[in-house]
PDB file of C-alpha atoms in Angstrom:
ATOM      1  CA  MET X   1      -0.110  -0.216   0.226  1.00  0.00           C
ATOM      2  CA  ALA X   2       1.705   3.172  -0.921  1.00  0.00           C
ATOM      3  CA  ASN X   3       1.149   6.193   1.380  1.00  0.00           C
ATOM      4  CA  ILE X   4      -0.101   9.161  -0.059  1.00  0.00           C
ATOM      5  CA  LEU X   5      -0.697  12.653   1.998  1.00  0.00           C
ATOM      6  CA  VAL X   6      -3.952  14.604   1.082  1.00  0.00           C
ATOM      7  CA  ASN X   7      -4.831  18.023   2.261  1.00  0.00           C
ATOM      8  CA  ALA X   8      -7.990  19.376   1.662  1.00  0.00           C
ATOM      9  CA  PRO X   9      -9.742  21.364   4.097  1.00  0.00           C
ATOM     10  CA  LYS X  10     -12.758  19.341   5.970  1.00  0.00           C
ATOM     11  CA  THR X  11     -15.552  22.084   5.464  1.00  0.00           C
ATOM     12  CA  ALA X  12     -17.105  24.426   2.756  1.00  0.00           C
ATOM     13  CA  LYS X  13     -18.972  27.359   1.804  1.00  0.00           C
ATOM     14  CA  ARG X  14     -21.477  26.213  -0.816  1.00  0.00           C
ATOM     15  CA  GLY X  15     -19.092  27.554  -4.136  1.00  0.00           C
ATOM     16  CA  ASP X  16     -16.271  28.266  -2.368  1.00  0.00           C
ATOM     17  CA  VAL X  17     -13.114  27.736  -4.133  1.00  0.00           C
ATOM     18  CA  VAL X  18     -11.207  24.548  -2.301  1.00  0.00           C
ATOM     19  CA  GLU X  19      -7.565  24.104  -2.915  1.00  0.00           C
ATOM     20  CA  ILE X  20      -6.568  20.068  -3.145  1.00  0.00           C
ATOM     21  CA  LYS X  21      -3.451  18.842  -2.187  1.00  0.00           C
ATOM     22  CA  ALA X  22      -1.712  15.041  -2.901  1.00  0.00           C
ATOM     23  CA  LEU X  23       1.076  13.308  -2.368  1.00  0.00           C
ATOM     24  CA  ILE X  24       1.948   9.769  -3.024  1.00  0.00           C
ATOM     25  CA  MET X  25       5.080   7.944  -2.893  1.00  0.00           C
ATOM     26  CA  HIS X  26       6.079   6.446  -6.038  1.00  0.00           C
ATOM     27  CA  PRO X  27       9.925   6.244  -7.652  1.00  0.00           C
ATOM     28  CA  MET X  28       9.050   7.351 -11.114  1.00  0.00           C
ATOM     29  CA  GLU X  29      11.418   5.454 -12.254  1.00  0.00           C
ATOM     30  CA  THR X  30      11.666   7.340 -15.752  1.00  0.00           C
ATOM     31  CA  GLY X  31      13.431   3.901 -17.785  1.00  0.00           C
ATOM     32  CA  PHE X  32      16.031   6.531 -19.591  1.00  0.00           C
ATOM     33  CA  ARG X  33      18.265   5.338 -16.332  1.00  0.00           C
ATOM     34  CA  PRO X  34      20.830   3.198 -16.171  1.00  0.00           C
ATOM     35  CA  GLY X  35      21.118   0.699 -13.413  1.00  0.00           C
ATOM     36  CA  PRO X  36      23.775  -0.274 -10.728  1.00  0.00           C
ATOM     37  CA  ASN X  37      24.653  -3.465 -13.306  1.00  0.00           C
ATOM     38  CA  GLY X  38      24.434  -0.862 -16.244  1.00  0.00           C
ATOM     39  CA  GLN X  39      21.006  -2.402 -17.604  1.00  0.00           C
ATOM     40  CA  ILE X  40      18.185   0.104 -18.115  1.00  0.00           C
ATOM     41  CA  ILE X  41      15.699  -0.138 -14.981  1.00  0.00           C
ATOM     42  CA  PRO X  42      12.360  -0.556 -16.446  1.00  0.00           C
ATOM     43  CA  ARG X  43      10.045   2.606 -17.086  1.00  0.00           C
ATOM     44  CA  ASN X  44       7.855   2.606 -13.562  1.00  0.00           C
ATOM     45  CA  ILE X  45       5.585   5.576 -14.065  1.00  0.00           C
ATOM     46  CA  ILE X  46       2.191   7.098 -12.794  1.00  0.00           C
ATOM     47  CA  GLU X  47       0.425   8.002 -15.394  1.00  0.00           C
ATOM     48  CA  HIS X  48      -3.300   8.923 -14.543  1.00  0.00           C
ATOM     49  CA  PHE X  49      -3.977  11.172 -11.881  1.00  0.00           C
ATOM     50  CA  THR X  50      -8.415  11.812 -11.412  1.00  0.00           C
ATOM     51  CA  ALA X  51     -10.015  13.206  -8.646  1.00  0.00           C
ATOM     52  CA  THR X  52     -13.977  13.081  -8.921  1.00  0.00           C
ATOM     53  CA  TRP X  53     -16.920  14.452  -6.362  1.00  0.00           C
ATOM     54  CA  ASN X  54     -19.353  12.055  -5.322  1.00  0.00           C
ATOM     55  CA  ASP X  55     -18.488  10.867  -8.313  1.00  0.00           C
ATOM     56  CA  ALA X  56     -18.385  13.937 -10.716  1.00  0.00           C
ATOM     57  CA  GLU X  57     -15.124  14.573 -12.220  1.00  0.00           C
ATOM     58  CA  ILE X  58     -12.928  17.635 -11.444  1.00  0.00           C
ATOM     59  CA  PHE X  59      -9.894  16.861 -12.319  1.00  0.00           C
ATOM     60  CA  ALA X  60      -7.189  14.380 -14.092  1.00  0.00           C
ATOM     61  CA  ILE X  61      -4.013  14.906 -14.968  1.00  0.00           C
ATOM     62  CA  GLU X  62      -1.665  12.090 -17.353  1.00  0.00           C
ATOM     63  CA  MET X  63       2.023  12.193 -16.361  1.00  0.00           C
ATOM     64  CA  SER X  64       5.233  11.000 -18.387  1.00  0.00           C
ATOM     65  CA  PRO X  65       8.231  10.683 -17.034  1.00  0.00           C
ATOM     66  CA  ALA X  66       9.242  14.078 -16.033  1.00  0.00           C
ATOM     67  CA  ILE X  67       7.194  14.744 -12.842  1.00  0.00           C
ATOM     68  CA  SER X  68       8.989  13.870 -10.025  1.00  0.00           C
ATOM     69  CA  ALA X  69       9.247  10.877  -7.149  1.00  0.00           C
ATOM     70  CA  ASN X  70       6.863  10.949  -5.273  1.00  0.00           C
ATOM     71  CA  PRO X  71       4.563  13.253  -7.334  1.00  0.00           C
ATOM     72  CA  PHE X  72       2.396  16.538  -5.913  1.00  0.00           C
ATOM     73  CA  ILE X  73      -0.355  18.017  -7.686  1.00  0.00           C
ATOM     74  CA  SER X  74      -2.601  21.030  -6.588  1.00  0.00           C
ATOM     75  CA  PHE X  75      -5.576  21.724  -7.946  1.00  0.00           C
ATOM     76  CA  PHE X  76      -9.060  23.445  -7.446  1.00  0.00           C
ATOM     77  CA  ALA X  77     -12.611  22.621  -6.804  1.00  0.00           C
ATOM     78  CA  VAL X  78     -15.481  24.477  -6.457  1.00  0.00           C
ATOM     79  CA  ALA X  79     -17.176  23.131  -3.630  1.00  0.00           C
ATOM     80  CA  THR X  80     -20.594  21.986  -5.050  1.00  0.00           C
ATOM     81  CA  GLU X  81     -22.210  19.408  -1.946  1.00  0.00           C
ATOM     82  CA  SER X  82     -20.872  17.405   0.886  1.00  0.00           C
ATOM     83  CA  GLY X  83     -19.639  13.953   0.203  1.00  0.00           C
ATOM     84  CA  LYS X  84     -15.778  12.405  -0.961  1.00  0.00           C
ATOM     85  CA  ILE X  85     -13.337  13.271  -2.817  1.00  0.00           C
ATOM     86  CA  ARG X  86     -11.930  10.912  -4.716  1.00  0.00           C
ATOM     87  CA  LEU X  87      -8.661  10.779  -5.702  1.00  0.00           C
ATOM     88  CA  ARG X  88      -7.371   8.074  -8.261  1.00  0.00           C
ATOM     89  CA  TRP X  89      -3.599   6.823  -9.404  1.00  0.00           C
ATOM     90  CA  THR X  90      -2.921   4.561 -12.027  1.00  0.00           C
ATOM     91  CA  GLY X  91       0.167   3.470 -13.944  1.00  0.00           C
ATOM     92  CA  ASP X  92       3.288   0.786 -14.918  1.00  0.00           C
ATOM     93  CA  GLN X  93       3.210  -2.374 -13.606  1.00  0.00           C
ATOM     94  CA  GLY X  94       0.055  -2.834 -12.526  1.00  0.00           C
ATOM     95  CA  PHE X  95      -0.049   0.433 -10.009  1.00  0.00           C
ATOM     96  CA  ALA X  96      -3.607   1.493  -8.923  1.00  0.00           C
ATOM     97  CA  VAL X  97      -4.669   2.735  -5.608  1.00  0.00           C
ATOM     98  CA  GLU X  98      -7.331   5.088  -4.241  1.00  0.00           C
ATOM     99  CA  GLU X  99      -7.610   7.686  -1.328  1.00  0.00           C
ATOM    100  CA  GLN X 100     -10.725   9.294  -0.649  1.00  0.00           C
ATOM    101  CA  VAL X 101     -11.835  12.524   1.405  1.00  0.00           C
ATOM    102  CA  ALA X 102     -14.852  13.446   2.943  1.00  0.00           C
ATOM    103  CA  ILE X 103     -16.050  17.125   3.588  1.00  0.00           C
ATOM    104  CA  THR X 104     -18.484  18.997   4.410  1.00  0.00           C
ATOM    105  CA  VAL X 105     -20.140  21.899   2.658  1.00  0.00           C
ATOM    106  CA  GLU X 106     -22.651  24.436   4.465  1.00  0.00           C
TER     107      GLU X 106
ATOM    108  CA  MET H   1      43.353  -3.887 -24.964  1.00  0.00           C
ATOM    109  CA  ASP H   2      45.409  -1.374 -25.504  1.00  0.00           C
ATOM    110  CA  ARG H   3      44.717   1.949 -24.575  1.00  0.00           C
ATOM    111  CA  ARG H   4      43.446   3.266 -27.708  1.00  0.00           C
ATOM    112  CA  ARG H   5      40.946   1.175 -27.865  1.00  0.00           C
ATOM    113  CA  PHE H   6      39.967   0.973 -24.161  1.00  0.00           C
ATOM    114  CA  LEU H   7      40.087   4.273 -24.183  1.00  0.00           C
ATOM    115  CA  ALA H   8      37.312   4.236 -27.444  1.00  0.00           C
ATOM    116  CA  GLY H   9      35.292   1.919 -25.267  1.00  0.00           C
ATOM    117  CA  THR H  10      34.746   4.153 -22.171  1.00  0.00           C
ATOM    118  CA  ALA H  11      33.675   6.933 -23.941  1.00  0.00           C
ATOM    119  CA  VAL H  12      31.453   4.992 -25.800  1.00  0.00           C
ATOM    120  CA  LEU H  13      29.622   3.454 -23.069  1.00  0.00           C
ATOM    121  CA  ALA H  14      29.492   7.137 -21.370  1.00  0.00           C
ATOM    122  CA  LEU H  15      27.188   7.773 -24.364  1.00  0.00           C
ATOM    123  CA  LEU H  16      25.416   5.026 -24.164  1.00  0.00           C
ATOM    124  CA  PRO H  17      22.629   6.402 -22.165  1.00  0.00           C
ATOM    125  CA  PHE H  18      22.223   9.430 -23.385  1.00  0.00           C
ATOM    126  CA  ASP H  19      21.999   8.070 -27.045  1.00  0.00           C
ATOM    127  CA  ARG H  20      18.545   7.891 -26.765  1.00  0.00           C
ATOM    128  CA  ALA H  21      15.437  10.096 -28.452  1.00  0.00           C
ATOM    129  CA  ALA H  22      15.726  13.309 -26.592  1.00  0.00           C
ATOM    130  CA  ALA H  23      13.169  16.208 -26.722  1.00  0.00           C
ATOM    131  CA  THR H  24      15.060  19.067 -28.879  1.00  0.00           C
ATOM    132  CA  PRO H  25      13.135  21.954 -29.191  1.00  0.00           C
ATOM    133  CA  ASP H  26      12.276  20.111 -32.908  1.00  0.00           C
ATOM    134  CA  ALA H  27      10.422  17.637 -30.859  1.00  0.00           C
ATOM    135  CA  MET H  28       8.386  20.184 -28.205  1.00  0.00           C
ATOM    136  CA  ALA H  29       7.584  21.847 -31.652  1.00  0.00           C
ATOM    137  CA  GLU H  30       6.287  18.847 -32.461  1.00  0.00           C
ATOM    138  CA  ALA H  31       4.809  17.543 -29.499  1.00  0.00           C
ATOM    139  CA  ILE H  32       3.068  20.977 -29.601  1.00  0.00           C
ATOM    140  CA  ARG H  33       1.756  21.113 -33.044  1.00  0.00           C
ATOM    141  CA  LYS H  34       0.427  17.744 -31.349  1.00  0.00           C
ATOM    142  CA  VAL H  35      -1.913  19.825 -29.661  1.00  0.00           C
ATOM    143  CA  VAL H  36      -2.854  22.969 -30.908  1.00  0.00           C
ATOM    144  CA  GLY H  37      -2.919  21.394 -34.495  1.00  0.00           C
ATOM    145  CA  GLY H  38      -2.525  24.655 -36.496  1.00  0.00           C
ATOM    146  CA  ALA H  39      -3.849  26.774 -34.175  1.00  0.00           C
ATOM    147  CA  VAL H  40      -2.288  30.225 -32.959  1.00  0.00           C
ATOM    148  CA  VAL H  41      -0.909  29.913 -29.784  1.00  0.00           C
ATOM    149  CA  ARG H  42      -0.972  33.357 -28.191  1.00  0.00           C
ATOM    150  CA  GLU H  43       0.934  34.140 -24.643  1.00  0.00           C
ATOM    151  CA  GLU H  44      -1.401  35.532 -22.863  1.00  0.00           C
ATOM    152  CA  ARG H  45      -2.733  34.698 -19.619  1.00  0.00           C
ATOM    153  CA  VAL H  46      -0.691  31.407 -18.576  1.00  0.00           C
ATOM    154  CA  LYS H  47       1.202  32.383 -15.754  1.00  0.00           C
ATOM    155  CA  LEU H  48       4.487  30.115 -15.489  1.00  0.00           C
ATOM    156  CA  ASP H  49       5.801  29.813 -12.268  1.00  0.00           C
ATOM    157  CA  MET H  50       9.306  27.681 -11.627  1.00  0.00           C
ATOM    158  CA  PRO H  51      12.119  29.223 -10.038  1.00  0.00           C
ATOM    159  CA  PRO H  52      14.653  31.102 -12.893  1.00  0.00           C
ATOM    160  CA  LEU H  53      17.527  29.012 -11.076  1.00  0.00           C
ATOM    161  CA  ILE H  54      17.539  25.307 -10.088  1.00  0.00           C
ATOM    162  CA  GLU H  55      20.399  23.856  -7.973  1.00  0.00           C
ATOM    163  CA  ASN H  56      18.667  20.136  -7.685  1.00  0.00           C
ATOM    164  CA  GLY H  57      17.312  18.818 -10.931  1.00  0.00           C
ATOM    165  CA  ASN H  58      15.613  16.116  -9.271  1.00  0.00           C
ATOM    166  CA  THR H  59      12.113  18.298  -8.456  1.00  0.00           C
ATOM    167  CA  VAL H  60      11.259  21.722  -9.576  1.00  0.00           C
ATOM    168  CA  PRO H  61       8.300  23.253  -8.023  1.00  0.00           C
ATOM    169  CA  LEU H  62       6.478  24.257 -11.531  1.00  0.00           C
ATOM    170  CA  THR H  63       2.863  26.497 -11.484  1.00  0.00           C
ATOM    171  CA  VAL H  64       0.379  26.850 -14.512  1.00  0.00           C
ATOM    172  CA  SER H  65      -2.151  29.470 -13.782  1.00  0.00           C
ATOM    173  CA  VAL H  66      -4.091  30.614 -16.485  1.00  0.00           C
ATOM    174  CA  GLU H  67      -6.569  34.039 -16.244  1.00  0.00           C
ATOM    175  CA  SER H  68     -10.278  32.877 -16.569  1.00  0.00           C
ATOM    176  CA  PRO H  69     -13.922  32.912 -15.404  1.00  0.00           C
ATOM    177  CA  MET H  70     -14.201  29.320 -14.839  1.00  0.00           C
ATOM    178  CA  THR H  71     -17.891  29.381 -16.188  1.00  0.00           C
ATOM    179  CA  ASP H  72     -19.623  26.711 -17.892  1.00  0.00           C
ATOM    180  CA  GLY H  73     -19.045  29.205 -20.892  1.00  0.00           C
ATOM    181  CA  ASP H  74     -15.753  30.556 -20.493  1.00  0.00           C
ATOM    182  CA  TYR H  75     -13.122  27.777 -18.956  1.00  0.00           C
ATOM    183  CA  VAL H  76     -10.045  26.368 -19.424  1.00  0.00           C
ATOM    184  CA  LYS H  77      -9.548  22.946 -20.565  1.00  0.00           C
ATOM    185  CA  ALA H  78      -5.958  21.904 -20.524  1.00  0.00           C
ATOM    186  CA  ILE H  79      -3.099  22.683 -19.774  1.00  0.00           C
ATOM    187  CA  HIS H  80       0.275  21.041 -21.000  1.00  0.00           C
ATOM    188  CA  VAL H  81       3.589  20.896 -19.755  1.00  0.00           C
ATOM    189  CA  PHE H  82       5.884  20.541 -22.422  1.00  0.00           C
ATOM    190  CA  ASN H  83       9.871  21.058 -22.201  1.00  0.00           C
ATOM    191  CA  GLU H  84      12.972  21.123 -24.472  1.00  0.00           C
ATOM    192  CA  LYS H  85      15.547  18.837 -23.287  1.00  0.00           C
ATOM    193  CA  ASN H  86      13.911  16.023 -21.442  1.00  0.00           C
ATOM    194  CA  PRO H  87      14.497  13.196 -23.486  1.00  0.00           C
ATOM    195  CA  GLN H  88      10.653  13.093 -23.957  1.00  0.00           C
ATOM    196  CA  PRO H  89       9.198  16.944 -24.876  1.00  0.00           C
ATOM    197  CA  ASN H  90       5.807  15.957 -22.408  1.00  0.00           C
ATOM    198  CA  VAL H  91       5.340  16.717 -18.540  1.00  0.00           C
ATOM    199  CA  LEU H  92       1.783  16.580 -17.998  1.00  0.00           C
ATOM    200  CA  SER H  93      -1.566  17.317 -19.782  1.00  0.00           C
ATOM    201  CA  ALA H  94      -4.582  18.530 -17.573  1.00  0.00           C
ATOM    202  CA  LYS H  95      -8.102  17.928 -17.976  1.00  0.00           C
ATOM    203  CA  LEU H  96      -9.793  20.589 -16.218  1.00  0.00           C
ATOM    204  CA  SER H  97     -14.211  21.369 -16.420  1.00  0.00           C
ATOM    205  CA  PRO H  98     -16.385  24.535 -14.955  1.00  0.00           C
ATOM    206  CA  ARG H  99     -16.089  22.144 -11.972  1.00  0.00           C
ATOM    207  CA  THR H 100     -12.194  23.104 -10.865  1.00  0.00           C
ATOM    208  CA  GLY H 101     -13.265  26.224 -10.082  1.00  0.00           C
ATOM    209  CA  ARG H 102      -9.674  28.286 -10.575  1.00  0.00           C
ATOM    210  CA  ALA H 103      -7.665  26.754 -13.362  1.00  0.00           C
ATOM    211  CA  VAL H 104      -4.377  26.157 -11.380  1.00  0.00           C
ATOM    212  CA  VAL H 105      -2.138  23.561 -11.432  1.00  0.00           C
ATOM    213  CA  GLY H 106       0.669  22.785  -9.315  1.00  0.00           C
ATOM    214  CA  THR H 107       3.602  20.025  -9.884  1.00  0.00           C
ATOM    215  CA  ARG H 108       7.161  19.311  -8.665  1.00  0.00           C
ATOM    216  CA  ILE H 109       9.304  18.101 -11.707  1.00  0.00           C
ATOM    217  CA  LYS H 110      12.631  17.028 -12.887  1.00  0.00           C
ATOM    218  CA  LEU H 111      14.987  18.660 -15.197  1.00  0.00           C
ATOM    219  CA  GLY H 112      18.003  16.853 -17.441  1.00  0.00           C
ATOM    220  CA  ASP H 113      19.579  19.839 -18.322  1.00  0.00           C
ATOM    221  CA  SER H 114      19.180  23.955 -18.739  1.00  0.00           C
ATOM    222  CA  GLN H 115      15.859  24.687 -20.727  1.00  0.00           C
ATOM    223  CA  LYS H 116      13.018  26.777 -21.534  1.00  0.00           C
ATOM    224  CA  ILE H 117       9.985  24.903 -20.371  1.00  0.00           C
ATOM    225  CA  VAL H 118       5.715  26.133 -22.278  1.00  0.00           C
ATOM    226  CA  ALA H 119       3.263  25.608 -20.900  1.00  0.00           C
ATOM    227  CA  ILE H 120      -0.300  25.989 -23.152  1.00  0.00           C
ATOM    228  CA  ALA H 121      -3.913  26.516 -21.887  1.00  0.00           C
ATOM    229  CA  GLU H 122      -6.614  25.334 -24.470  1.00  0.00           C
ATOM    230  CA  THR H 123      -9.950  27.612 -23.396  1.00  0.00           C
ATOM    231  CA  SER H 124     -13.529  26.551 -24.103  1.00  0.00           C
ATOM    232  CA  ASP H 125     -13.959  28.399 -27.009  1.00  0.00           C
ATOM    233  CA  GLY H 126     -10.937  26.714 -28.507  1.00  0.00           C
ATOM    234  CA  LYS H 127      -8.571  29.365 -28.412  1.00  0.00           C
ATOM    235  CA  PHE H 128      -4.771  28.535 -26.760  1.00  0.00           C
ATOM    236  CA  TRP H 129      -2.522  30.344 -25.298  1.00  0.00           C
ATOM    237  CA  SER H 130       0.753  30.511 -23.756  1.00  0.00           C
ATOM    238  CA  ALA H 131       3.897  31.189 -21.228  1.00  0.00           C
ATOM    239  CA  SER H 132       6.929  29.625 -21.321  1.00  0.00           C
ATOM    240  CA  ALA H 133      10.108  29.739 -18.655  1.00  0.00           C
ATOM    241  CA  ASP H 134      14.310  29.259 -19.260  1.00  0.00           C
ATOM    242  CA  VAL H 135      15.872  27.950 -16.673  1.00  0.00           C
ATOM    243  CA  ILE H 136      18.286  27.234 -15.481  1.00  0.00           C
ATOM    244  CA  VAL H 137      20.365  23.700 -13.782  1.00  0.00           C
ATOM    245  CA  THR H 138      22.694  23.072 -12.262  1.00  0.00           C
ATOM    246  CA  LEU H 139      22.391  19.937 -10.659  1.00  0.00           C
ATOM    247  CA  ALA H 140      20.337  17.173 -13.523  1.00  0.00           C
ATOM    248  CA  ALA H 141      17.846  14.919 -13.083  1.00  0.00           C
ATOM    249  CA  CYS H 142      18.312  10.914 -13.120  1.00  0.00           C
ATOM    250  CA  LEU H 143      22.273  11.030 -13.445  1.00  0.00           C
ATOM    251  CA  GLU H 144      22.511   9.666  -9.764  1.00  0.00           C
ATOM    252  CA  GLU H 145      21.069   6.826  -8.905  1.00  0.00           C
ATOM    253  CA  SER H 146      18.345   7.964  -6.730  1.00  0.00           C
ATOM    254  CA  THR H 147      18.211   6.530  -2.720  1.00  0.00           C
TER     255      THR H 147
END
């Protein structure tokens, strides 16, 4: 299980624009580097990240090997209704991890 | 093995990791063309925040912000970032909608060399906007084994 840090407000006023920050532990191995034995280390990156708010997509990003190890993403979303913000990372070698945070909208 | 042949061999070995298809200004232009097609790209509305001098190319903070009301009728639908000299020209492509509320994306990227970074935004009316930044990298990413 990957280590994930999500920073999002627990409460917001309806219509507010809130910032969501997400950090996940991942090597983001580029596939361009030789390892200690001189062989290229196979590529292992997170390719997609999507964020949904009660199942409606609010943000998505396609990553490349140029994204740093332990990818950090910050983005914004309109607080529409109380519920769950679900974050999903998928990538090479079958990587698929999900995390969700609850938010109360008044 | 004589000295000359040994030296030639090590020179080839040293070059190997860099002998792969690296992004060049041409490759970046091609990658941008794939996204914008033949559309005009205006250097307006987009702000690309990066430090101009980077000590460590492994984690370079980058924030792209686009001026937009982000309403149903006028919003930024995509933000793309490209580079000239990493092995590949594409850095990221973000998909936004009116639900995103603010057209701002922040992340951290790797840079293999001093180079130009270009951010391109596509608005809901199909227009393209851009900003670029020239950065100097003193310690490049990917050259050392990560610890």
